[in-house]
Coordinates of C-alpha atoms in Angstrom, one line a residue:
X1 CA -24.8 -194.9 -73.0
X2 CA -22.3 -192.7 -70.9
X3 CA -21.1 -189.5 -72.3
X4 CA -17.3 -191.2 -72.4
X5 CA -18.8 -194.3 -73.8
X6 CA -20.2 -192.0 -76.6
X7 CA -17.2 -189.9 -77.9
X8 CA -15.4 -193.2 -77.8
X9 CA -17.9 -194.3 -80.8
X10 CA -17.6 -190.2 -82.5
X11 CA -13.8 -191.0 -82.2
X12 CA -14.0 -194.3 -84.0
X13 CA -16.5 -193.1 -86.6
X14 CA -14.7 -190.2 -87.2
X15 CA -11.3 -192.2 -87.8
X16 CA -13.2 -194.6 -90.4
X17 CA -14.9 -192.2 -92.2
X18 CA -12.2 -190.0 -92.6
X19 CA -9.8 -193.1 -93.8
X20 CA -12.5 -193.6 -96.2
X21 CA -12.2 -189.8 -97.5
X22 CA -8.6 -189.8 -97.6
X23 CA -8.6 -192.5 -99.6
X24 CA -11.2 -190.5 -102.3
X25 CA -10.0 -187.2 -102.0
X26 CA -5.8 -188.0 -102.8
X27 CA -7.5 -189.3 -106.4
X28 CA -9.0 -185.7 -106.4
X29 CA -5.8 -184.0 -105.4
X30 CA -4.0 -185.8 -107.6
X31 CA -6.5 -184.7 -110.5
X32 CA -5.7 -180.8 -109.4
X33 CA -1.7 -181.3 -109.2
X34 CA -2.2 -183.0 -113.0
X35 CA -4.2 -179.9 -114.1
X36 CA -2.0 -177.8 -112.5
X37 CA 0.7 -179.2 -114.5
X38 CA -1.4 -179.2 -117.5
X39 CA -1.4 -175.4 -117.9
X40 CA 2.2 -174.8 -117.3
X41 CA 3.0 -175.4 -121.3
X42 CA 0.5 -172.0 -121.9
X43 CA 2.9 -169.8 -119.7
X44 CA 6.2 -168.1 -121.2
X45 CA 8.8 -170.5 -122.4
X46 CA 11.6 -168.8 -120.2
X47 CA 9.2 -169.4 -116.8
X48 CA 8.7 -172.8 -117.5
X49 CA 11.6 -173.7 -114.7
X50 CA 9.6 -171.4 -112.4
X51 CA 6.6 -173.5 -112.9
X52 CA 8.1 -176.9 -112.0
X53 CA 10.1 -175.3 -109.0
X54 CA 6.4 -174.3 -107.9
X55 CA 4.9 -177.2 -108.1
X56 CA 7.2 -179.5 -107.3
X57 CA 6.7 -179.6 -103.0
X58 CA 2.9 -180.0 -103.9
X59 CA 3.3 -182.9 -106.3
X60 CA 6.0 -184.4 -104.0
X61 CA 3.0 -184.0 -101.2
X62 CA 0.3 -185.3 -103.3
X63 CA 1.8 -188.5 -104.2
X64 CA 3.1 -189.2 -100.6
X65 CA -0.6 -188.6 -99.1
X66 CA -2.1 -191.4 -102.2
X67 CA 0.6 -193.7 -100.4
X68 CA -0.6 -192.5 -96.4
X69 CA -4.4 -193.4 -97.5
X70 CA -3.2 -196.9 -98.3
X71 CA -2.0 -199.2 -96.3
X72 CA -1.7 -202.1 -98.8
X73 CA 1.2 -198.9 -100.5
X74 CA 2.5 -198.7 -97.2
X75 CA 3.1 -202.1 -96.3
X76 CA 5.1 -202.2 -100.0
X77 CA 7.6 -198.9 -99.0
X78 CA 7.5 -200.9 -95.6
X79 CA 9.1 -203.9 -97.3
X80 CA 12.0 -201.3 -99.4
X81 CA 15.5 -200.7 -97.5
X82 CA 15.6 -197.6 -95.4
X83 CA 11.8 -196.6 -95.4
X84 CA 11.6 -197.6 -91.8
X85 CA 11.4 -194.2 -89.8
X86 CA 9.3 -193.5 -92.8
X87 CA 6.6 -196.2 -92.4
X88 CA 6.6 -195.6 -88.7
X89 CA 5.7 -191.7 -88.6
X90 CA 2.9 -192.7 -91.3
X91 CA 1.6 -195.7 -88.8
X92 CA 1.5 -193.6 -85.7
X93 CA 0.0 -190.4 -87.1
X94 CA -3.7 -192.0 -87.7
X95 CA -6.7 -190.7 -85.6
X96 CA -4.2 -188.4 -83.9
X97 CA -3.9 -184.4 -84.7
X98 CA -0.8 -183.8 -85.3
X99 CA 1.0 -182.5 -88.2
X100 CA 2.6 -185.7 -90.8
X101 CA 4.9 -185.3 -93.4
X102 CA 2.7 -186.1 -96.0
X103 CA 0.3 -182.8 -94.8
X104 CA 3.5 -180.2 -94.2
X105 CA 4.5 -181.3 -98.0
X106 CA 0.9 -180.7 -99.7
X107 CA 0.2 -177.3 -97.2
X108 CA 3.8 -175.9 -97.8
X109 CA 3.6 -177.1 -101.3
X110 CA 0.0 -175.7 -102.1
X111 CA 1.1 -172.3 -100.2
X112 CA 4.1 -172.2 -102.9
X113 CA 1.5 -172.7 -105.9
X114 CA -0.7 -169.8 -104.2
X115 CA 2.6 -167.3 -104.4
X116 CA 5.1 -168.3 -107.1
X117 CA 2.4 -170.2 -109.6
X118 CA -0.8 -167.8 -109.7
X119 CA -0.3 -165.1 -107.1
X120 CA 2.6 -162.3 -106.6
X121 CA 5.5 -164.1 -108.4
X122 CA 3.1 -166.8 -110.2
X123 CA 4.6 -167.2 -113.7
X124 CA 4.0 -165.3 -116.9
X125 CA 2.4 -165.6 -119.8
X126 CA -0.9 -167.5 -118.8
X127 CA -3.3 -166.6 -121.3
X128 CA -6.9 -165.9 -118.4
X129 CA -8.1 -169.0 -119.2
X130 CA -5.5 -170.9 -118.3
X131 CA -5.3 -168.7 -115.2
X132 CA -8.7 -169.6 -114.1
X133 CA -8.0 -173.3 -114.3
X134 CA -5.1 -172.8 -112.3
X135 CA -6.9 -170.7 -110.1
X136 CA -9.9 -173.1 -109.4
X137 CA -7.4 -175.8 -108.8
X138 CA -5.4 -174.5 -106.2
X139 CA -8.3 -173.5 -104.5
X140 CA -10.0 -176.7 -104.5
X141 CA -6.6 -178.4 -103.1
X142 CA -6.5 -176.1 -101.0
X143 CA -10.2 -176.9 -99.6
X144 CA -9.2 -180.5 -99.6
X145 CA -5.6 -180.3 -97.7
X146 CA -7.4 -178.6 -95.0
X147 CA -10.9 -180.2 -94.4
X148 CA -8.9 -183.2 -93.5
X149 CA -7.1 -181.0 -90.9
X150 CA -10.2 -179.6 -89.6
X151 CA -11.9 -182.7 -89.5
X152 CA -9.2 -185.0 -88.3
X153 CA -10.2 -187.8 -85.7
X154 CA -7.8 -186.5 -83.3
X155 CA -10.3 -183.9 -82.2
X156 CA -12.7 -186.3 -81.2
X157 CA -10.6 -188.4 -79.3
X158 CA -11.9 -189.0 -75.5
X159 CA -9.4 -188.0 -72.8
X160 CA -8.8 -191.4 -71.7
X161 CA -7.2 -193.6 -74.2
X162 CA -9.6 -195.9 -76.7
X163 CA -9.2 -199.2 -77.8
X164 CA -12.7 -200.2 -79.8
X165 CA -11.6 -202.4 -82.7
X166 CA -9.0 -202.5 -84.6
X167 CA -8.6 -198.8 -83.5
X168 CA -6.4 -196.8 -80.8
X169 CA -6.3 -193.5 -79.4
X170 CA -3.9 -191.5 -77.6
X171 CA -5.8 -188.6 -75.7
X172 CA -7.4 -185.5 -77.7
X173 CA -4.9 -182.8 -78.5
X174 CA -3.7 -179.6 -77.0
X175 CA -5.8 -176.6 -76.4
X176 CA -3.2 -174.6 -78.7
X177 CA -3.9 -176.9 -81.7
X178 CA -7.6 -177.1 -81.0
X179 CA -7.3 -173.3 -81.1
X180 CA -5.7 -173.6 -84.5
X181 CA -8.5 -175.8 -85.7
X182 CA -11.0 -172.5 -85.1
X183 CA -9.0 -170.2 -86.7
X184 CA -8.5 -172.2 -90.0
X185 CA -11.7 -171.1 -92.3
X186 CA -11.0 -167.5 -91.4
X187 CA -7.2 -167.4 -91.7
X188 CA -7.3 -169.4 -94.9
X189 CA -9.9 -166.9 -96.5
X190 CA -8.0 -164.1 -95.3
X191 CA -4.7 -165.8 -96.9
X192 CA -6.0 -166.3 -100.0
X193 CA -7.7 -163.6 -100.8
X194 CA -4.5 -161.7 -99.8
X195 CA -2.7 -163.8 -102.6
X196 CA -5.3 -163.5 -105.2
X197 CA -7.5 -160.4 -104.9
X198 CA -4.5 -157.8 -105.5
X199 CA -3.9 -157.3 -109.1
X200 CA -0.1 -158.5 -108.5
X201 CA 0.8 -159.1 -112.0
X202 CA -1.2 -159.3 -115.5
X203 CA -2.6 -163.0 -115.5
X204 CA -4.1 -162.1 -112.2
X205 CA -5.3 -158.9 -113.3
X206 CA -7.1 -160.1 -116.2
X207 CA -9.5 -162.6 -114.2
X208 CA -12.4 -160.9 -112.8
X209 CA -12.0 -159.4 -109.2
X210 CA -15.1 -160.8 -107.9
X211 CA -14.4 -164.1 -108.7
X212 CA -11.1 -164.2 -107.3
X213 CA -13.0 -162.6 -104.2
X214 CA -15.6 -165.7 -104.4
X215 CA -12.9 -167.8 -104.8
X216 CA -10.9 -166.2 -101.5
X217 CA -14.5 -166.3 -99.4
X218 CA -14.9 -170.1 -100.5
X219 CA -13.2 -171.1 -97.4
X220 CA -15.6 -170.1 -94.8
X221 CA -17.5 -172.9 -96.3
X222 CA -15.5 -175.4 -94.0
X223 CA -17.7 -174.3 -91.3
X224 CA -20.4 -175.3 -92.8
X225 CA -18.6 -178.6 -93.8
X226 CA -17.4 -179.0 -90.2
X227 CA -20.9 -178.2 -89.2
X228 CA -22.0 -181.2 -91.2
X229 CA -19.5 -183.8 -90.1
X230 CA -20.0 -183.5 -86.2
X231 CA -24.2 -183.5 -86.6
X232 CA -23.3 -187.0 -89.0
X233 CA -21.3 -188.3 -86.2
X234 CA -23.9 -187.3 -83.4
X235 CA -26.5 -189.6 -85.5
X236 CA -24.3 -192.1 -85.3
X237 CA -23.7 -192.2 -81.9
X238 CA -27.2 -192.2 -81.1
X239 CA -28.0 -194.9 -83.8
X240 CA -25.5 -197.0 -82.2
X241 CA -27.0 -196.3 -78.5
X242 CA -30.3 -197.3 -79.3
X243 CA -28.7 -200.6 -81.6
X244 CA -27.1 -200.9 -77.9
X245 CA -30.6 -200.7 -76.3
X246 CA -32.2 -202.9 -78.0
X247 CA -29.4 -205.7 -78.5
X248 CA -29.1 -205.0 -74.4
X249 CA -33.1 -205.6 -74.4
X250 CA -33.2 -208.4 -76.5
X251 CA -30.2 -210.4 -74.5
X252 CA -31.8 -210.0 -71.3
X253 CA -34.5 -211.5 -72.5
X254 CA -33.4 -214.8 -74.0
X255 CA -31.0 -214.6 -70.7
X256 CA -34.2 -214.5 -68.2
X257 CA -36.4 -216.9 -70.5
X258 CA -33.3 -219.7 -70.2
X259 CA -32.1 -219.5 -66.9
X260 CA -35.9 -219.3 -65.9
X261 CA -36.9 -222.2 -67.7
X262 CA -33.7 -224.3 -67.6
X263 CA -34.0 -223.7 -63.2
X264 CA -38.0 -224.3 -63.2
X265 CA -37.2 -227.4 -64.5
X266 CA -34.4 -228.8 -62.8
X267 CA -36.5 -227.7 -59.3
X268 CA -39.4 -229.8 -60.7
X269 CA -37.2 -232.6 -61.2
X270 CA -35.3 -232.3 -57.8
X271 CA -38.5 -231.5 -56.0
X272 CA -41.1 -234.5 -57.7
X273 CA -41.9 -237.6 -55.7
X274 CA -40.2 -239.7 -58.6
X275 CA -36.8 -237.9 -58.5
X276 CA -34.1 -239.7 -60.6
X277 CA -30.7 -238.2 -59.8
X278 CA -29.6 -238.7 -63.8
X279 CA -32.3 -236.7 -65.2
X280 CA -31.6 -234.0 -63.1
X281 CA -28.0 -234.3 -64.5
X282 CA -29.3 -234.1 -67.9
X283 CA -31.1 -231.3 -67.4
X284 CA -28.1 -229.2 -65.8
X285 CA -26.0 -230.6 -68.9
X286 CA -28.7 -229.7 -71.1
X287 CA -28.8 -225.9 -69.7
X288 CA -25.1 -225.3 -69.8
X289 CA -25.4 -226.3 -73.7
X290 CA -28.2 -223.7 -74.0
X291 CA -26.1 -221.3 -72.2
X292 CA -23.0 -221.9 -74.5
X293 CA -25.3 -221.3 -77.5
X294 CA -26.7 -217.8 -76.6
X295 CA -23.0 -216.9 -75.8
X296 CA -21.9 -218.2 -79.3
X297 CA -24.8 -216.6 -80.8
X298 CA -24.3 -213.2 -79.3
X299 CA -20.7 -213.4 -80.3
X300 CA -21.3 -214.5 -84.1
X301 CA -23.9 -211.7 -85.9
X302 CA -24.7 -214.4 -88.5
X303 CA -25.8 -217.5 -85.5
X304 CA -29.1 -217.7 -84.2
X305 CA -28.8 -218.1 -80.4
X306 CA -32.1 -220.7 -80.5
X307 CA -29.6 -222.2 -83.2
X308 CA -30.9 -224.9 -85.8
X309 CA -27.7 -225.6 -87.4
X310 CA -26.1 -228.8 -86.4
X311 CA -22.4 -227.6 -86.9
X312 CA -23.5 -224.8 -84.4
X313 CA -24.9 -226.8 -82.0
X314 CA -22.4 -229.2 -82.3
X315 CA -20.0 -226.2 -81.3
X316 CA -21.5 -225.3 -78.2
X317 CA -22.0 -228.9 -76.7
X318 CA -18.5 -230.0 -76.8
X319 CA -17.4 -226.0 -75.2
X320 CA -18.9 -227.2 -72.3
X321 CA -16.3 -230.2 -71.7
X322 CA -12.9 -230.1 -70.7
X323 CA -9.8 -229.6 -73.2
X324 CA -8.9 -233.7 -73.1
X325 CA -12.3 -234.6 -73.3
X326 CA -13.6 -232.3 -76.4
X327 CA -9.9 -234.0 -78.7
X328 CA -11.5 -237.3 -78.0
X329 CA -15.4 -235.8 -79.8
X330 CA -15.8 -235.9 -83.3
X331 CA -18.6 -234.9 -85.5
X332 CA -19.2 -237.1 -89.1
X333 CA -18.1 -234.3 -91.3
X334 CA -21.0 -235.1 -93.9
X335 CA -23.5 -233.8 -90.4
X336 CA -22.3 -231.0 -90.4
X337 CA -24.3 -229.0 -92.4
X338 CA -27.5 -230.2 -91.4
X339 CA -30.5 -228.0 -90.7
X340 CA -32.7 -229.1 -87.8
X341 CA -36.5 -228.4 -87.1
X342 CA -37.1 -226.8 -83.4
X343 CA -38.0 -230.4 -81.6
X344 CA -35.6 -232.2 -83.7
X345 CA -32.8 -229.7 -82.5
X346 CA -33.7 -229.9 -78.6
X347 CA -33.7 -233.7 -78.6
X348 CA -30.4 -233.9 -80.6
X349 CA -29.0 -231.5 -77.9
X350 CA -30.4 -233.3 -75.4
X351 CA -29.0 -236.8 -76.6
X352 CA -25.1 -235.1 -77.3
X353 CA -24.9 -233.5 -73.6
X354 CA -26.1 -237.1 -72.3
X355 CA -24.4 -239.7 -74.8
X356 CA -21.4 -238.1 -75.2
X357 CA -20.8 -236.9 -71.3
X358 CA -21.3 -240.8 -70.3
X359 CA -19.4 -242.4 -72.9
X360 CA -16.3 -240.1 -71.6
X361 CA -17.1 -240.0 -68.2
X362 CA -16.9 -244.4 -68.9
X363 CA -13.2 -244.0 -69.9
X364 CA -13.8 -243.8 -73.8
X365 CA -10.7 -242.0 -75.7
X366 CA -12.7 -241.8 -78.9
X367 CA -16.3 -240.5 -79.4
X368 CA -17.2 -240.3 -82.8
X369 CA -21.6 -239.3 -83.7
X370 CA -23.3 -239.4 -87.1
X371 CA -26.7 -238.0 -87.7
X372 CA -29.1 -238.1 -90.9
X373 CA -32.1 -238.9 -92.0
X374 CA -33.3 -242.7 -91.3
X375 CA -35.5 -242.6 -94.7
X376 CA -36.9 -240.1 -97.0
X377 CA -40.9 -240.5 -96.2
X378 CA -43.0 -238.3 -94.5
X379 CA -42.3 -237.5 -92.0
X380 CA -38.5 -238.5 -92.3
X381 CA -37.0 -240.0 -89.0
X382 CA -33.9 -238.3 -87.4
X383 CA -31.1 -240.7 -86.7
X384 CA -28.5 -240.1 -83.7
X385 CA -25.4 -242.4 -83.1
X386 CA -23.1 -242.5 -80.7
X387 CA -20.0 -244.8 -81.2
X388 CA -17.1 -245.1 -78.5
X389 CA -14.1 -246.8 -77.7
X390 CA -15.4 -247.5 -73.9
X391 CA -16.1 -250.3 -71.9
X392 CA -19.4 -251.3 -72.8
X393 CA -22.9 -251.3 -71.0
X394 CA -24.4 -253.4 -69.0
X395 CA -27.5 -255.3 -71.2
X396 CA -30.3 -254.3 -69.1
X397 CA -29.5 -250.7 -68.9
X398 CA -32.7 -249.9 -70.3
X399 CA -35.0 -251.2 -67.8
X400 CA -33.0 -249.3 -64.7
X401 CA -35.4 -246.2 -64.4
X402 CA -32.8 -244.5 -62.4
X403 CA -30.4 -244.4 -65.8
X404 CA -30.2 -241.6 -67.8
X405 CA -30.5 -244.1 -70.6
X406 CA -33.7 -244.8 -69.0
X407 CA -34.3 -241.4 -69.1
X408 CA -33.8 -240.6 -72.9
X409 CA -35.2 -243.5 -74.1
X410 CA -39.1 -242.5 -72.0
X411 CA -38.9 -239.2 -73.8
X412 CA -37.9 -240.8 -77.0
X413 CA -41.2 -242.8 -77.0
X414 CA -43.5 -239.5 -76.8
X415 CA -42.2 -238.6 -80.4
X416 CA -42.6 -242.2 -81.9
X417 CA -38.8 -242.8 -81.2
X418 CA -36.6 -245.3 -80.1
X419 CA -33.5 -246.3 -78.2
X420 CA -31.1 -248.8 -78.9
X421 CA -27.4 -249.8 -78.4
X422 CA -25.2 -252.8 -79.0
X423 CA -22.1 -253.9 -77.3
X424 CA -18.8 -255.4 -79.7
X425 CA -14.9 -256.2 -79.1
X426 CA -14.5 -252.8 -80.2
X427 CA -16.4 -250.5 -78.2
X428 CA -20.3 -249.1 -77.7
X429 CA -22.9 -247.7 -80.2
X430 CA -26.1 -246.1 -78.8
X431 CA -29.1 -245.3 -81.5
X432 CA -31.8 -243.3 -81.2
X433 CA -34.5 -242.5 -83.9
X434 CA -37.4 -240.7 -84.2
X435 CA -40.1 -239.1 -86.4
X436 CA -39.0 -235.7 -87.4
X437 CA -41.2 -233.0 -86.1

């Protein structure tokens, strides 16, 4: 895999695993704001104003992030007057670094906490324990606000723009804000402990120093976090380069044992002193099925491309025909389901790329073809029939060697089958039976 073709999957993982977290972590953050709140009644009854002021921006912040991690939320506030510009600056901020509403409110709003709820001008009254929850909670929103900055998908982003999935890029960010993405452990450590070490009033004083120093030192733990995240999404991308490797591997394989088959046999039929111009048509017909079915197979993860299921088969042998000529084919619906054994399901290909190609290149405008069992002993009998709309067949179509008719109905006999077909005012039906194997 090339080195663009890699951070294009770290970008991608990045962006889901961090929509995931977002979505956790707001349920955390919420959980701090509400216990936050919680202690406000232990401080002094004339700073209970203060207290909401403080923690007003960060609750404001909190609840607008819950909505950002959502989009089911978003599409709601999308749907009420005026939220427009709103719902278009949350849209356009994901897997991109740069700053959204929702992240100015809960860092300006956690920064306010930090000064005018616990640190220099926090409010008074807080009994220490009450101070210690307060403490503890701030911290650990803080830890959260900014491990989704440091981690966000925008720093992974390739320089040229991404499109894998449902997901977009738009080019990593400036050096600048890259530079800002360094200095974010340190700086917040510093900050903090410059809020909360000094004894600036008595509820801080009455907390140990050390703990409010462990508390400050916390941060440089995002390294370690950040650490973590980019060795996950290096495993990844190598998981997903050898899942590439071996899918690669395994397509090239079924691609060279088809195409080598399918031409070894049509050059033995073009090349043998008994050549029949129809069977090698068949055989062509017959090899673009089988090509259609390793394409459907490599596009649908739950389809075999040998195939075995009817419907599936069914699917690739009328993709081969022309737009007017696959509205005119139609399967019995109560065939659709049906599971057939490796011989069965070759013949029944064999017979729909043949039957149905002559009955519409014969003018029909309606194909309809039923399979089932004939009988339920062992072994059961397959049953294939073709009804159209055409012109008919001549009677003796059976014993022209040259037919593809002809054809079908030789290799019918090897598995005890047969092949019959009647003529009526309404059209043609061709039959072919044989033991199941």
């Amino acid at each position: 895999m090339q080195q663009a073709a890699r951070r294009e999957v770290a970008w991608a993982t990045a962006v889901r695993a961090m929509d995931a977290q977002h979505r956790t972590t707001t349920w955390l953050r919420l959980g701090l704001v509400v216990m936050l709140w919680s202690v406000l009644p232990w401080s002094a009854s004339d700073d209970l104003v203060h207290g909401v002021c403080a923690l007003a921006v960060v609750t404001v912040g909190a609840l607008m992030a819950h909505v950002h991690a959502r989009p089911a939320l978003i599409d709601f506030f999308d749907r009420l007057p005026g939220m427009g510009a709103l719902v278009s600056h949350l849209t356009s901020t994901r897997g991109r670094a740069i700053a959204d509403l929702p992240g100015l409110l809960e860092g300006a709003g956690i920064l306010i906490v930090g000064l005018g709820y616990v640190g220099p001008w926090g409010v008074a009254g807080m009994p220490p324990e009450a101070t210690l929850v307060a403490l503890v909670a701030s911290v650990a929103y803080t830890h959260s606000v900014f491990l989704n900055v440091v981690l966000d998908p925008g720093f992974y982003a390739p320089v040229n723009p991404v499109e894998l999935g449902p997901d977009r890029s738009a080019g990593p960010p400036r050096v600048a804000v890259r530079w800002v993405r360094h200095a974010i452990p340190p700086g917040l450590a510093l900050l903090v402990a410059t809020i909360m070490v000094p004894a600036w009033n008595p509820e801080l004083a009455a907390v140990p120093v050390s703990l409010r120093a462990l508390l400050s030192a916390s941060f440089l733990l995002i390294w370690l976090v950040w650490i973590s995240f980019d060795q996950v999404l290096e495993a990844t991308t190598s998981t997903v380069e050898d899942c590439e490797e071996l899918v690669r591997r395994g397509a090239a394989q079924d691609l060279h044992s088809l195409a080598k088959n399918s031409i070894v046999s049509v050059l033995k039929a073009v090349e043998s002193p008994h050549f029949q111009r129809s069977e090698v048509r068949g055989l062509i017909r017959n090899s673009l099925v089988q090509l259609e079915e390793m394409r459907l197979g490599w596009l649908s993860p739950g389809q075999s491309p040998t195939g075995g299921c009817l419907e599936d088969l069914w699917e690739a042998a009328v993709s081969v025909l022309t737009r007017d000529w696959r509205e005119k084919c139609h399967l019995d619906e109560a065939a659709r389901g049906i599971e057939l054994r490796p011989t069965d399901y070759q013949l029944v290909r064999r017979l729909l790329s043949d039957l149905v190609t002559n009955a519409l290149k014969a003018d029909a405008e309606q194909v309809h073809i039923e399979v089932g069992t004939l009988n339920r002993r062992q072994p059961p009998r397959i049953q294939v029939t073709v009804t159209d709309d055409g012109p008919g067949m001549p009677p003796d179509v059976l014993h022209r060697p040259m037919t593809s008719l002809a054809v079908l109905a030789r290799e019918l006999h090897r598995y005890g089958g047969t092949l019959t077909f009647r003529n009526c005012e309404t059209g043609t039906s061709v039959v072919a039976d044989w033991e199941s194997r």
